[in-house]
Coordinates of C-alpha atoms and ligand atoms in Angstrom, one line a residue:
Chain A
X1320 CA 1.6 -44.5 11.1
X1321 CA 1.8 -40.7 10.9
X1322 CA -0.2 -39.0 8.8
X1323 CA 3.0 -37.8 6.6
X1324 CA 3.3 -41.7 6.0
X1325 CA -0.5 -42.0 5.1
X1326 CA -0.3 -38.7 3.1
X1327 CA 2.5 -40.1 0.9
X1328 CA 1.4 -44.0 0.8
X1329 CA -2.4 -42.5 -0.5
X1330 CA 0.0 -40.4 -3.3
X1331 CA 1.6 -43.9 -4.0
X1332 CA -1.8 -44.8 -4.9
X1333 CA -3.8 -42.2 -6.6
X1334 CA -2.6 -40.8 -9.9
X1335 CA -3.1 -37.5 -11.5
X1336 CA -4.9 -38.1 -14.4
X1337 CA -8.1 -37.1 -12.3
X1338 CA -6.7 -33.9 -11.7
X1339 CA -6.9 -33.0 -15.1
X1340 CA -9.9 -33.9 -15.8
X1341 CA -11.9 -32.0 -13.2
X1342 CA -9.3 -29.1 -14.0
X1343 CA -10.7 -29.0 -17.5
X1344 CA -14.1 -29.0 -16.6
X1345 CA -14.1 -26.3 -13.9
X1346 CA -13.6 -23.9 -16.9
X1347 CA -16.3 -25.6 -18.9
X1348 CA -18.6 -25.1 -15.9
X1349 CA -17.9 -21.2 -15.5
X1350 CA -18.0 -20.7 -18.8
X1351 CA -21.6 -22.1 -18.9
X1352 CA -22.2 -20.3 -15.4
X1353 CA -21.3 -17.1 -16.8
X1354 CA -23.7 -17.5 -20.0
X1355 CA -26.3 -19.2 -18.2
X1356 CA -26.5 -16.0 -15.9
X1357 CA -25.6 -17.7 -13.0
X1358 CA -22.6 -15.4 -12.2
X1359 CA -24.4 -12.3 -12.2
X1360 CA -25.4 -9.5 -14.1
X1361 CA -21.7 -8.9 -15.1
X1362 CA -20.7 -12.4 -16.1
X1363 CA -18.0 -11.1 -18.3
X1364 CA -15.9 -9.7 -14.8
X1365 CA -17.2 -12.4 -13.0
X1366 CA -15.5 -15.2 -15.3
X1367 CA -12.3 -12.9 -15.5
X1368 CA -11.9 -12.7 -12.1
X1369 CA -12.8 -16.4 -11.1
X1370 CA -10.3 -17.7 -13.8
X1371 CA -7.4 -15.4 -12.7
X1372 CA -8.1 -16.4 -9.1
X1373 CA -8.1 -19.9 -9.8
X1374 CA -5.2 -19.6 -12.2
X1375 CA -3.7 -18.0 -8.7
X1376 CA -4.8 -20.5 -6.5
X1377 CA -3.3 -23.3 -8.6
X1378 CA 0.5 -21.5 -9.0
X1379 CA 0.3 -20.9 -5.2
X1380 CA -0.1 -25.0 -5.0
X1381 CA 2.0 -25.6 -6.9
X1382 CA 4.9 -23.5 -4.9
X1383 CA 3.6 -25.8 -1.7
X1384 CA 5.0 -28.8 -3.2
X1385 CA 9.1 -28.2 -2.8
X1386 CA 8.9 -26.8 0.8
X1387 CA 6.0 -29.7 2.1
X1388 CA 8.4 -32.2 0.9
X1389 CA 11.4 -30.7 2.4
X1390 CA 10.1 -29.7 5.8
X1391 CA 7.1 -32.1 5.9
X1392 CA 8.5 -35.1 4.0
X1393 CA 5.4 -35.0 2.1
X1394 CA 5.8 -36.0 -1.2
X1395 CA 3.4 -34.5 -3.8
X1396 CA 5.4 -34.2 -6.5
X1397 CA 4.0 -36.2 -9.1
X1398 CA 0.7 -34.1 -9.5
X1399 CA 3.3 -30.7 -9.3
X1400 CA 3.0 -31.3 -13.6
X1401 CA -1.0 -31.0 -13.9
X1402 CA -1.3 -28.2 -11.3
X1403 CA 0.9 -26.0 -13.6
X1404 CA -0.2 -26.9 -16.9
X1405 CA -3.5 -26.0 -15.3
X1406 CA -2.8 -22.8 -14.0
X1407 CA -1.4 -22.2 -17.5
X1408 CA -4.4 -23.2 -19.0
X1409 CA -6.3 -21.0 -16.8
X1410 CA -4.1 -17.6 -17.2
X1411 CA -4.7 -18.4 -21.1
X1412 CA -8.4 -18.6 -20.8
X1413 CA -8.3 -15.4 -18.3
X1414 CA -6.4 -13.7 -20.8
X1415 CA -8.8 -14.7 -23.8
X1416 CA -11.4 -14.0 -21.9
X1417 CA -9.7 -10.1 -21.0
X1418 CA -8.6 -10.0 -25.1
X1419 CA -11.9 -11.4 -26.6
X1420 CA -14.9 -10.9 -23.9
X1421 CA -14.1 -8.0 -22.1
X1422 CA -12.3 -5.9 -24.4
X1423 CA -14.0 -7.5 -27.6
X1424 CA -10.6 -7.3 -29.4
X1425 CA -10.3 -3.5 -29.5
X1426 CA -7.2 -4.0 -30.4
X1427 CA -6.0 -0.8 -29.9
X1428 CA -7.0 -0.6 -26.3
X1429 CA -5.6 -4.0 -25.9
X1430 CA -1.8 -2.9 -26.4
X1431 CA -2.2 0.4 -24.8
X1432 CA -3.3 -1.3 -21.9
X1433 CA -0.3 -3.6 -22.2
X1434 CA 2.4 -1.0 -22.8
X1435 CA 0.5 1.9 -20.1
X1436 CA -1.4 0.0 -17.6
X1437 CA 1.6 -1.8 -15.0
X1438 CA -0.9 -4.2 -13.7
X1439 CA -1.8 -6.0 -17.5
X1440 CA 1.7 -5.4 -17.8
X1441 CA 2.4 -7.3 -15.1
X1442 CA 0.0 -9.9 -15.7
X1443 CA 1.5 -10.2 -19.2
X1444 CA 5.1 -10.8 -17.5
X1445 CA 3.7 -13.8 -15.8
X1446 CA 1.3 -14.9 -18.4
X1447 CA 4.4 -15.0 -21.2
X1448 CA 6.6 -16.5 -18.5
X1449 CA 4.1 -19.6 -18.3
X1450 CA 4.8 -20.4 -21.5
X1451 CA 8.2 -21.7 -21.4
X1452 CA 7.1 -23.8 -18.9
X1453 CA 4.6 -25.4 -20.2
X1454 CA 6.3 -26.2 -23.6
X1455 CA 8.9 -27.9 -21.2
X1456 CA 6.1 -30.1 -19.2
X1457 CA 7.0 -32.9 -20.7
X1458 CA 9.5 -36.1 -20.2
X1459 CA 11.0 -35.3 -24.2
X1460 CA 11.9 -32.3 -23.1
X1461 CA 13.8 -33.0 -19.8
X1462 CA 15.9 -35.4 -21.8
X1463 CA 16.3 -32.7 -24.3
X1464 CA 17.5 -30.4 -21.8
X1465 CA 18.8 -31.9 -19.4
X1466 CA 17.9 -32.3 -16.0
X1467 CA 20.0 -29.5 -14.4
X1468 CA 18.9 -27.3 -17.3
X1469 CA 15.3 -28.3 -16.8
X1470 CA 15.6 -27.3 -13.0
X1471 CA 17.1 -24.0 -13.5
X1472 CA 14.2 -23.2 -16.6
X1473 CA 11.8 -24.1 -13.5
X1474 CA 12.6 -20.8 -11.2
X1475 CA 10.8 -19.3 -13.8
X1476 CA 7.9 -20.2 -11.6
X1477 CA 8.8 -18.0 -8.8
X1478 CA 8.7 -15.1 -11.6
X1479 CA 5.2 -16.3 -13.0
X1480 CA 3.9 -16.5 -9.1
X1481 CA 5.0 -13.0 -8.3
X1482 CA 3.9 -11.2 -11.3
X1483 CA 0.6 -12.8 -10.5
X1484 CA 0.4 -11.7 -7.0
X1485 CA 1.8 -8.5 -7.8
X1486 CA -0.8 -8.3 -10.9
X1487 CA -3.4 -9.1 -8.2
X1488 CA -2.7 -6.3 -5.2
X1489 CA -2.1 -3.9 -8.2
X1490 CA -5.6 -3.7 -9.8
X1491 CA -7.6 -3.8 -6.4
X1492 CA -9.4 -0.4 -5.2
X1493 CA -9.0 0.3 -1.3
X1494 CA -6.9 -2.1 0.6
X1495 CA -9.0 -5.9 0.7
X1496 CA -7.3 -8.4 2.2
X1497 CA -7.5 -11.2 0.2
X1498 CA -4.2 -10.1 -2.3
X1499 CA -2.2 -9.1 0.7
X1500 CA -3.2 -12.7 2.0
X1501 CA -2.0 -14.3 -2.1
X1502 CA 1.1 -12.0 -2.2
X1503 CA 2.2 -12.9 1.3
X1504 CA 1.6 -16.7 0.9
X1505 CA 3.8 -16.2 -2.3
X1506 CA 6.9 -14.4 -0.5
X1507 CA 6.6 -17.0 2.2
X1508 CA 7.0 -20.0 0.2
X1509 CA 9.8 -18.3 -1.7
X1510 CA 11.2 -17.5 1.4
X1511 CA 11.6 -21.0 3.0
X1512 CA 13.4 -22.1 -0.2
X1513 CA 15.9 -19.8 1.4
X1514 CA 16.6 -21.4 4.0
X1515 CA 19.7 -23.9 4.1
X1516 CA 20.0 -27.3 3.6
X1517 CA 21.1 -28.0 6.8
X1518 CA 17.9 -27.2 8.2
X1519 CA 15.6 -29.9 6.1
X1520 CA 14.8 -33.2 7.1
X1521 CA 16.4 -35.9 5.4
X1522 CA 14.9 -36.9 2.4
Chain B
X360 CA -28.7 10.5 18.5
X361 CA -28.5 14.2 17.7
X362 CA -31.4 16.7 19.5
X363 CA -33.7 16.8 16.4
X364 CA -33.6 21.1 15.8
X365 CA -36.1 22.5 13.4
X366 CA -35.6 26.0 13.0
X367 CA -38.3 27.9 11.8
X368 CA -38.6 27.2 8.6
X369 CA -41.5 27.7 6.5
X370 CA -41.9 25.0 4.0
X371 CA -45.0 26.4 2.8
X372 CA -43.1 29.1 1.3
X373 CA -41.3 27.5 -0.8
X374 CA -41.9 28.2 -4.3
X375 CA -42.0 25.1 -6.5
X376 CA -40.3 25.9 -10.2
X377 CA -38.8 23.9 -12.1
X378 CA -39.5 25.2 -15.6
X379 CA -39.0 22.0 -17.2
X380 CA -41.5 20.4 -15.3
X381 CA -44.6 22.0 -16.7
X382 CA -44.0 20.0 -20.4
X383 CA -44.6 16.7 -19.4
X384 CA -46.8 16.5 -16.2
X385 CA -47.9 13.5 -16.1
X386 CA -48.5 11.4 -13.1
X387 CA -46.7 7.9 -13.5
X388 CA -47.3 6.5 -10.7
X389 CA -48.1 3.2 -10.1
X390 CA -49.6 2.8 -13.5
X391 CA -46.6 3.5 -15.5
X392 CA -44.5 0.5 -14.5
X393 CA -45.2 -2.6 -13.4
X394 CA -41.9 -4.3 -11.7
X395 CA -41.5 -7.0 -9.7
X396 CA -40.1 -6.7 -6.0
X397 CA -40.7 -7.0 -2.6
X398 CA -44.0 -4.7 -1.9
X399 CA -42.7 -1.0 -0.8
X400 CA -44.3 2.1 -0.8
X401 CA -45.1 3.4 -5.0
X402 CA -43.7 6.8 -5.3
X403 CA -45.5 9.9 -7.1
X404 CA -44.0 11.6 -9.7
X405 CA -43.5 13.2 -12.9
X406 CA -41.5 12.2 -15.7
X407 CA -38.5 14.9 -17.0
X408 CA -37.2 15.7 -20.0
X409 CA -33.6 15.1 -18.9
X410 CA -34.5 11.2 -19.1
X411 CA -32.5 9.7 -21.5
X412 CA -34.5 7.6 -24.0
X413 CA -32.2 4.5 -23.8
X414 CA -33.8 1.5 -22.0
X415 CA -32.8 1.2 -18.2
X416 CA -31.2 -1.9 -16.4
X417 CA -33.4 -4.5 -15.5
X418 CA -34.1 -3.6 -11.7
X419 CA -32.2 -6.7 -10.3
X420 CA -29.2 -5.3 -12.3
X421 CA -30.0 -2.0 -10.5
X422 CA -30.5 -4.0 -6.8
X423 CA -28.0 -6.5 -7.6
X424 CA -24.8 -5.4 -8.5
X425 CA -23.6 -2.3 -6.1
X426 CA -20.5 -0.2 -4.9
X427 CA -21.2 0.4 -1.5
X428 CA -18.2 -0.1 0.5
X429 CA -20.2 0.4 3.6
X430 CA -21.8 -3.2 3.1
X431 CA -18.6 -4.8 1.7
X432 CA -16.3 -4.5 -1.0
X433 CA -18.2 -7.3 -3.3
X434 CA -20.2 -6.5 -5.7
X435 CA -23.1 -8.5 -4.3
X436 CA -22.6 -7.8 -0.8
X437 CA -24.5 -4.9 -0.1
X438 CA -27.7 -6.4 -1.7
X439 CA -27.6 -8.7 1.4
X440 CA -25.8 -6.8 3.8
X441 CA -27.9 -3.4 3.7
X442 CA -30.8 -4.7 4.4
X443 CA -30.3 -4.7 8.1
X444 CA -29.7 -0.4 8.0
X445 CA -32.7 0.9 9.6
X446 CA -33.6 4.4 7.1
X447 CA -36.9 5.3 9.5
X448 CA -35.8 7.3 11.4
X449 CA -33.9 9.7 9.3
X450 CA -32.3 12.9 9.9
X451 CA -30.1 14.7 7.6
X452 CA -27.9 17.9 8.9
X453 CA -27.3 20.7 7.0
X454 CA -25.0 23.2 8.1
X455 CA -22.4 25.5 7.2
X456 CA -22.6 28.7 4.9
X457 CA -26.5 28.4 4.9
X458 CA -29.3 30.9 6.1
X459 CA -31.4 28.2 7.8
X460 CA -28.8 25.6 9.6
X461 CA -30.3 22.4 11.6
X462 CA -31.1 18.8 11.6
X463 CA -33.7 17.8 9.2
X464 CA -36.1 15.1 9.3
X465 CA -36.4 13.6 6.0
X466 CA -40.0 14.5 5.8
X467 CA -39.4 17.6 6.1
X468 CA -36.5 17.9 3.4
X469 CA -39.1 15.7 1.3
X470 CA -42.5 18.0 2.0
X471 CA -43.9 19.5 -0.8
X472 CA -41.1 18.4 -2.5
X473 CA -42.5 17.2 -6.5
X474 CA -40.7 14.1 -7.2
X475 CA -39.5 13.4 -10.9
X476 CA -38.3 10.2 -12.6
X477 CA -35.2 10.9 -14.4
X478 CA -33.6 8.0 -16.4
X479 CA -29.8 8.9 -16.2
X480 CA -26.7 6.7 -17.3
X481 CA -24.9 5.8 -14.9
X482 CA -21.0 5.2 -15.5
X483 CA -18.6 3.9 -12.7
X484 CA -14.5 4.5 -12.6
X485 CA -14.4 0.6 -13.2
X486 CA -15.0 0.7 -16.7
X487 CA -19.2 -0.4 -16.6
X488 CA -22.5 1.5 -17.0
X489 CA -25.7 1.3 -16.3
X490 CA -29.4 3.1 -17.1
X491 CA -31.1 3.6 -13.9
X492 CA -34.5 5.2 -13.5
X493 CA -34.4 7.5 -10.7
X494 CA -36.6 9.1 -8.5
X495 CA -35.5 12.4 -7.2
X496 CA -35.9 16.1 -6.9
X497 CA -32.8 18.8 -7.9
X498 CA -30.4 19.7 -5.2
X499 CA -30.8 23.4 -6.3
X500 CA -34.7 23.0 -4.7
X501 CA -33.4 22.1 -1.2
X502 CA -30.6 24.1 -1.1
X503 CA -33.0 27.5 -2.3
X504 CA -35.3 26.5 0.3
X505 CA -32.3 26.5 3.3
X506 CA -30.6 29.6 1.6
X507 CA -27.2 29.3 0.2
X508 CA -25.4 32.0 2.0
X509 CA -23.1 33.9 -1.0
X510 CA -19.4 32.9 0.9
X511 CA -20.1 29.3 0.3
X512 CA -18.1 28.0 -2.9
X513 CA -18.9 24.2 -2.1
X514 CA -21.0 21.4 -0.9
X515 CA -20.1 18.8 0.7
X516 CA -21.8 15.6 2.0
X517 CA -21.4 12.7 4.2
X518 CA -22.6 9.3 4.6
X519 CA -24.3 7.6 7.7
X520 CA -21.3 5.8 10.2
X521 CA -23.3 3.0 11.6
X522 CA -20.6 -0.1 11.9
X523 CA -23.2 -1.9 13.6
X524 CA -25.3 -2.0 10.6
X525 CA -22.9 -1.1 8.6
X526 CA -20.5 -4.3 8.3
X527 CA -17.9 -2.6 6.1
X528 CA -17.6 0.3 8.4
X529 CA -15.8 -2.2 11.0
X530 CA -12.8 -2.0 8.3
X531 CA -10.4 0.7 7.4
X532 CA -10.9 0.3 3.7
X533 CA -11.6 3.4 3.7
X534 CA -11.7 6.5 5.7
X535 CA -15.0 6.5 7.1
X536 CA -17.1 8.2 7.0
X537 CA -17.7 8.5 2.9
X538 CA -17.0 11.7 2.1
X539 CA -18.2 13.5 -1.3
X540 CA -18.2 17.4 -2.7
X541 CA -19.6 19.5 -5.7
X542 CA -18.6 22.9 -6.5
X543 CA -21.6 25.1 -6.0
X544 CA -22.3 25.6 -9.8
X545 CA -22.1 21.9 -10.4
X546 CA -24.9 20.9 -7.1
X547 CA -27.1 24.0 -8.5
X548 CA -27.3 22.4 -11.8
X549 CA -30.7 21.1 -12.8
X550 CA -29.3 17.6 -13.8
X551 CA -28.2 17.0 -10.1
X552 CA -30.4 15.7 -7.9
X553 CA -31.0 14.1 -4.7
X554 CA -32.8 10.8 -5.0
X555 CA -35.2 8.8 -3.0
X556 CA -36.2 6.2 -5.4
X557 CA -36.2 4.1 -8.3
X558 CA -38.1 2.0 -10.7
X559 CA -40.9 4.4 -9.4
X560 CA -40.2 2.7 -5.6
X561 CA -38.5 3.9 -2.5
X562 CA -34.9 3.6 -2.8
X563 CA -33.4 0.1 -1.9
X564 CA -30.9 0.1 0.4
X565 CA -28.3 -1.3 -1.1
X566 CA -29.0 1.6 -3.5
X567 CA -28.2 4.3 -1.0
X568 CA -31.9 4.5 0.6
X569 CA -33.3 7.2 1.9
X570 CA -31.4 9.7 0.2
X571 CA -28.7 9.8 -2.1
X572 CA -26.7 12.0 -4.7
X573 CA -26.7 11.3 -8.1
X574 CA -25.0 13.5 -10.5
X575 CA -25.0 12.1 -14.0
X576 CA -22.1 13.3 -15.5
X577 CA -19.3 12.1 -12.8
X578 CA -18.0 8.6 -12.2
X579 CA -20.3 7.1 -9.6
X580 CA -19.1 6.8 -6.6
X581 CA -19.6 11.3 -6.7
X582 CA -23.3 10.3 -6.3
X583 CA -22.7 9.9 -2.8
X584 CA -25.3 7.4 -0.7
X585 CA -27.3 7.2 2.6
X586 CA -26.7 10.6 3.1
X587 CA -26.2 12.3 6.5
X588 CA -25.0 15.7 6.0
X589 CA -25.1 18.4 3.6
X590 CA -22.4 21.3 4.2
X591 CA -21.7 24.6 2.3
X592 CA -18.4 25.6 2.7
X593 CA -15.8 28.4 0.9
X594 CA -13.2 25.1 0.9
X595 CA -12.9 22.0 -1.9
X596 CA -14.0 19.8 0.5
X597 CA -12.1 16.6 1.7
X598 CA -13.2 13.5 -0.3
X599 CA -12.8 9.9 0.0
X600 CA -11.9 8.3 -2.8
X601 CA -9.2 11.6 -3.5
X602 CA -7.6 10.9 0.2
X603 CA -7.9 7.5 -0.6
X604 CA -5.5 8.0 -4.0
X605 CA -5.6 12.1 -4.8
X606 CA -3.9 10.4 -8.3
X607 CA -6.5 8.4 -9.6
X608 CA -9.6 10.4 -8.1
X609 CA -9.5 13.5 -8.7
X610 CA -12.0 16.3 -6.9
X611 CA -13.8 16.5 -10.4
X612 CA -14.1 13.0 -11.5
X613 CA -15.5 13.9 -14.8
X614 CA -16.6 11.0 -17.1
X615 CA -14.0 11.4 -19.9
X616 CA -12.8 8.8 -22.2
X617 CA -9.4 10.7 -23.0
X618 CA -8.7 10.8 -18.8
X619 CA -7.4 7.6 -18.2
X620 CA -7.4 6.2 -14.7
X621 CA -3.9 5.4 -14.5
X622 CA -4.6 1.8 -14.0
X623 CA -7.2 1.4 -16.5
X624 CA -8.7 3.1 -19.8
X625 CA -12.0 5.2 -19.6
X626 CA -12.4 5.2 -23.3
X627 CA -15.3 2.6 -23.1
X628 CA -17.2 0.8 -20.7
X629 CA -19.2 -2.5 -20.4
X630 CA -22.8 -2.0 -20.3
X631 CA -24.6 -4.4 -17.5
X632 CA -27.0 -6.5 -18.4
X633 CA -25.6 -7.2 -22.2
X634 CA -24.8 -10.9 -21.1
X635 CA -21.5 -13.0 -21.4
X636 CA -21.2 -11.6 -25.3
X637 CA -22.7 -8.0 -24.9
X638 CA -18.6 -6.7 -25.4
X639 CA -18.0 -2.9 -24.8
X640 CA -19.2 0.8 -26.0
X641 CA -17.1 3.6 -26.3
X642 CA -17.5 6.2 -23.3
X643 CA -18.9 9.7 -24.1
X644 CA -17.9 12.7 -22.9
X645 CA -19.2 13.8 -19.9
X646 CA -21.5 10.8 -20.1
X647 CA -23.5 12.0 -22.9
X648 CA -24.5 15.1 -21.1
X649 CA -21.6 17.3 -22.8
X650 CA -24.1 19.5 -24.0
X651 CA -25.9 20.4 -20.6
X652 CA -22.9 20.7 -18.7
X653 CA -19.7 21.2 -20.7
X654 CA -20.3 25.3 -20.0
X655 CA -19.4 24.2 -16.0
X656 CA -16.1 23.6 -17.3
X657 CA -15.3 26.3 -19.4
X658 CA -11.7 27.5 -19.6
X659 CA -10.3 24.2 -17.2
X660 CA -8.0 22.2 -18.0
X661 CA -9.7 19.0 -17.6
X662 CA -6.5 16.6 -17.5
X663 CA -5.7 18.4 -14.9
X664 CA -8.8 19.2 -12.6
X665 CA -9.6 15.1 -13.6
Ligands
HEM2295 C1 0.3 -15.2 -14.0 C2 -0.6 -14.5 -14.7 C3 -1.9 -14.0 -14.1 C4 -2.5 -14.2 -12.9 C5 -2.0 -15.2 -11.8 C6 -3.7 -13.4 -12.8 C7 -4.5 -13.4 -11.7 C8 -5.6 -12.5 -11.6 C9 -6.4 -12.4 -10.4 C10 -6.2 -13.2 -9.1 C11 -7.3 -11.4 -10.6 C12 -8.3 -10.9 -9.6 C13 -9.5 -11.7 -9.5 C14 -10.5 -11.2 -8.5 O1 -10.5 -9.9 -8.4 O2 -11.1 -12.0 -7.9 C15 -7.1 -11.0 -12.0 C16 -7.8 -10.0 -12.6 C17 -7.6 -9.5 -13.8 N1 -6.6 -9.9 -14.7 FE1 -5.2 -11.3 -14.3 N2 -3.8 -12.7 -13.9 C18 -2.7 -13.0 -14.7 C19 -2.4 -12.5 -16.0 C20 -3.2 -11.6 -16.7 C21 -3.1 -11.1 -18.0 C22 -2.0 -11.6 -18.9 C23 -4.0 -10.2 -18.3 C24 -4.3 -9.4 -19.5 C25 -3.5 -9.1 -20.4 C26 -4.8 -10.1 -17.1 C27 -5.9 -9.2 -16.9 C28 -6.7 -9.2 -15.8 C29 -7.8 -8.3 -15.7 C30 -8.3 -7.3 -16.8 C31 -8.4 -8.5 -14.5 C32 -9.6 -7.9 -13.9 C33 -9.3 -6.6 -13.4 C34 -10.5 -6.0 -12.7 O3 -11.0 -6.6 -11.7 O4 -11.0 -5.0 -13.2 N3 -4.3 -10.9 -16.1 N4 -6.0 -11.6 -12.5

């Protein structure tokens, strides 16, 4: 058996309801991290950061699913659902934890930050860009729209991962390599969606 | 290494001022503080009334969280990654428009030096502050005592380059080596001074040990660390973080909260050490020391020369 073949017959088999559930507490467990002073003596950055990266992380994931099934005949796509309502949930938290923690709702700052500053703008793009997505997570609402209307909502994706990684390169000082390594992982995997049919294996 | 040259300078004459000093001389000491840390050398010194009265970072806030590129870009790194720069021996060059050019041996730039604790906030161009307690001496004393010749218009400084000790320096992040300047009126100023210490202890190295800048009223990373070389020159010197992005650093780098980085507001800043729900303060001008050092500035247009 190749290990596609075990990949896929293990999917078969686990579900991805425990995906959610250690999703959920991950923020639960920074959260009390970042009080408890385990983060550091700036926990307020530090739980910023780690939610934005995980909110990353899980988008980037989630773009891994289309091409591994198409050039890899893995087929993950049942637990494609959780890892975007998770990344949602995590952008929301990052962004609650920008509106209420960091900038302890001055509100002021808050907008002109959101009109002036391109990065927050940015980040904004892809946080407000999540949204129809998640409303649309659901089985209701692929009946209600339709299948082929419920695919095209979907490339909405590609627009929430590059506003993140774009968000992500734009707020760093000097040149780490860690968002040129996000941002490039993005334009790959929209890349190979580029490529034609012709090429994929057979389903 | 460079030939060690000590030109005949006669440290003896140096005539120790300070005006300020006289109000408050007491010795601190050991006695004055009691912190916890690995055992290094207590420092002597007096206490200055340019020490703000606010309470200073706890000194793992101070040790823990630094910018020093040199050691990595993380926060934490250089608290684990310094520790392997060896500060002993220590040389430091001055050169340039100066009577008395050469290298310097740190105890010599540090002999008959008096050492004063002065408790300055510190603000960085990320948007977060801190109180440290400093131990230092003005920048005006060593530069009197090597003779600031009257062509020279600037000073300029650089850090060590030691990628073998120095992990970060194996990376282009920046332009090595660290490069900082002052206009002459801003290094003579009383509130700028070199330091060697804090919390009343020699200066940790992720801190900038042995010998750093620290100039209260700019965004950090003008209190250059580990310093090298001293320079006086009639040019605005070169300096990192303005060749790194001459639009977001300027030559200045003024604390101001109506300056905006273009990425990010200056108007306030997060205090370290206020916890998970400590929230923001607003930003003063020139980080509270408007009134010391707003005359500098007199007749600039600070949006511009940000
Ligand atoms: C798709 C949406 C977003 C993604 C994927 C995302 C991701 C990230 C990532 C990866 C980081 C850097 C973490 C690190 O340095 O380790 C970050 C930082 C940050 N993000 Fe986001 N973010 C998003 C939306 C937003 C929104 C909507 C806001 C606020 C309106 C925001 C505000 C910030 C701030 C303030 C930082 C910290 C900047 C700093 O380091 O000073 N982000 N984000």
């Amino acid at each position: 058996m190749t290990l596609t073949d075990r990949i896929n017959q293990a999917a078969r088999r686990l579900p991805a309801w425990p995906i959610y559930i250690v999703g959920v507490l991950l923020p639960v467990w920074l959260f009390w991290q970042a009080a408890s002073g385990a983060l550091g003596v700036d926990p307020i950055k530090a739980l910023e950061d780690r939610l934005g990266l995980w909110g990353l992380k899980l988008i980037v994931a989630g773009l891994c699913v289309t091409p591994l099934r198409r050039f890899a005949g893995v087929n993950l796509i049942k637990y494609r659902r959780s890892l975007g309502l998770l990344a949602f949930l995590y952008i929301v938290l990052h962004f609650l934890t920008w509106l209420l923690l960091d900038l302890g709702l001055r509100w002021e700052q808050a907008l002109g930050d959101i009109i002036k500053r391109p990065y927050i703008t940015v980040g904004m793009v892809g946080l407000l860009a999540m949204v129809p997505l998640a409303l649309t997570s659901n089985d209701r609402a692929v009946r209600w729209l339709g299948s082929a209307r419920w695919q095209k909502l979907q490339k909405l994706a590609y627009l929430v991962a590059l506003s993140g990684g774009v968000h992500f390169l734009w707020l760093v000082k000097a040149w780490p390599v860690e968002p040129f390594l996000y941002l490039g992982a993005i334009l790959g995997l929209l890349a190979v969606r580029m490529i034609p049919k012709r090429f994929r294996l057979a389903a | 290494m460079p030939t060690k040259f000590i030109p005949d300078l006669n440290w003896s004459d140096v005539t120790p001022k300070a005006v300020f000093l006289n109000r408050r001389q007491l010795i601190a000491g050991a006695a004055a503080l009691s912190v916890a840390g690995p055992a290094v050398a207590k420092l002597d010194y007096v206490k200055s009334d340019y020490s703000t009265d606010e309470e200073p970072n706890d000194i793992s806030d101070i040790r823990g969280y630094n910018n020093f590129y040199e050691f990595g870009t993380g926060k934490e790194e250089p608290s684990v990654n310094a520790q392997k720069l060896t500060v002993d021996p220590w040389s430091v060059k001055i050169d340039g428009m100066v009577d008395k050019p050469g290298d310097y041996d740190l105890a010599d730039i540090l002999s008959g030096v008096t050492l004063e604790e002065r408790i300055y906030r510190l603000r960085c161009v990320e948007a977060w502050s801190m109180v440290v307690p400093w131990i230092g001496f003005p920048l005006a004393d060593l530069l009197n005592r090597i003779g600031v010749q009257p062509s020279a218009k600037f000073v300029a400084f650089e850090t060590l380059v030691r990628p073998e000790e120095m992990i970060g320096q194996r990376y282009p992040i920046l332009d090595w080596p660290y490069r900082e300047g002052l206009r002459l009126d801003e290094a003579m100023h009383p509130l700028t001074i070199l330091a060697t210490g804090l919390y009343g202890e020699e200066m940790p190295k992720q801190n900038g040990a042995p010998i750093r800048l620290v100039v209260p009223w700019k965004y950090g990373f003008k209190s250059i660390k580990s310093i090298v070389r001293i320079s006086l020159t009639d040019q605005m010197p070169e300096t990192t973080w303005n060749m790194q992005n001459p639009r977001e650093y300027g030559f200045y780098s003024n604390v101001n909260p109506t300056v905006d980085h273009p990425r990010w507001s200056q108007a306030s800043e997060r205090r370290i050490g206020g916890g998970l729900f400590g929230g923001r303060q607003d930003t003063l001008m020139f980080n509270g020391y408007e009134e010391h050092v707003a005359g500098l500035y007199a007749g600039q247009d600070l949006t511009k020369d940000y």
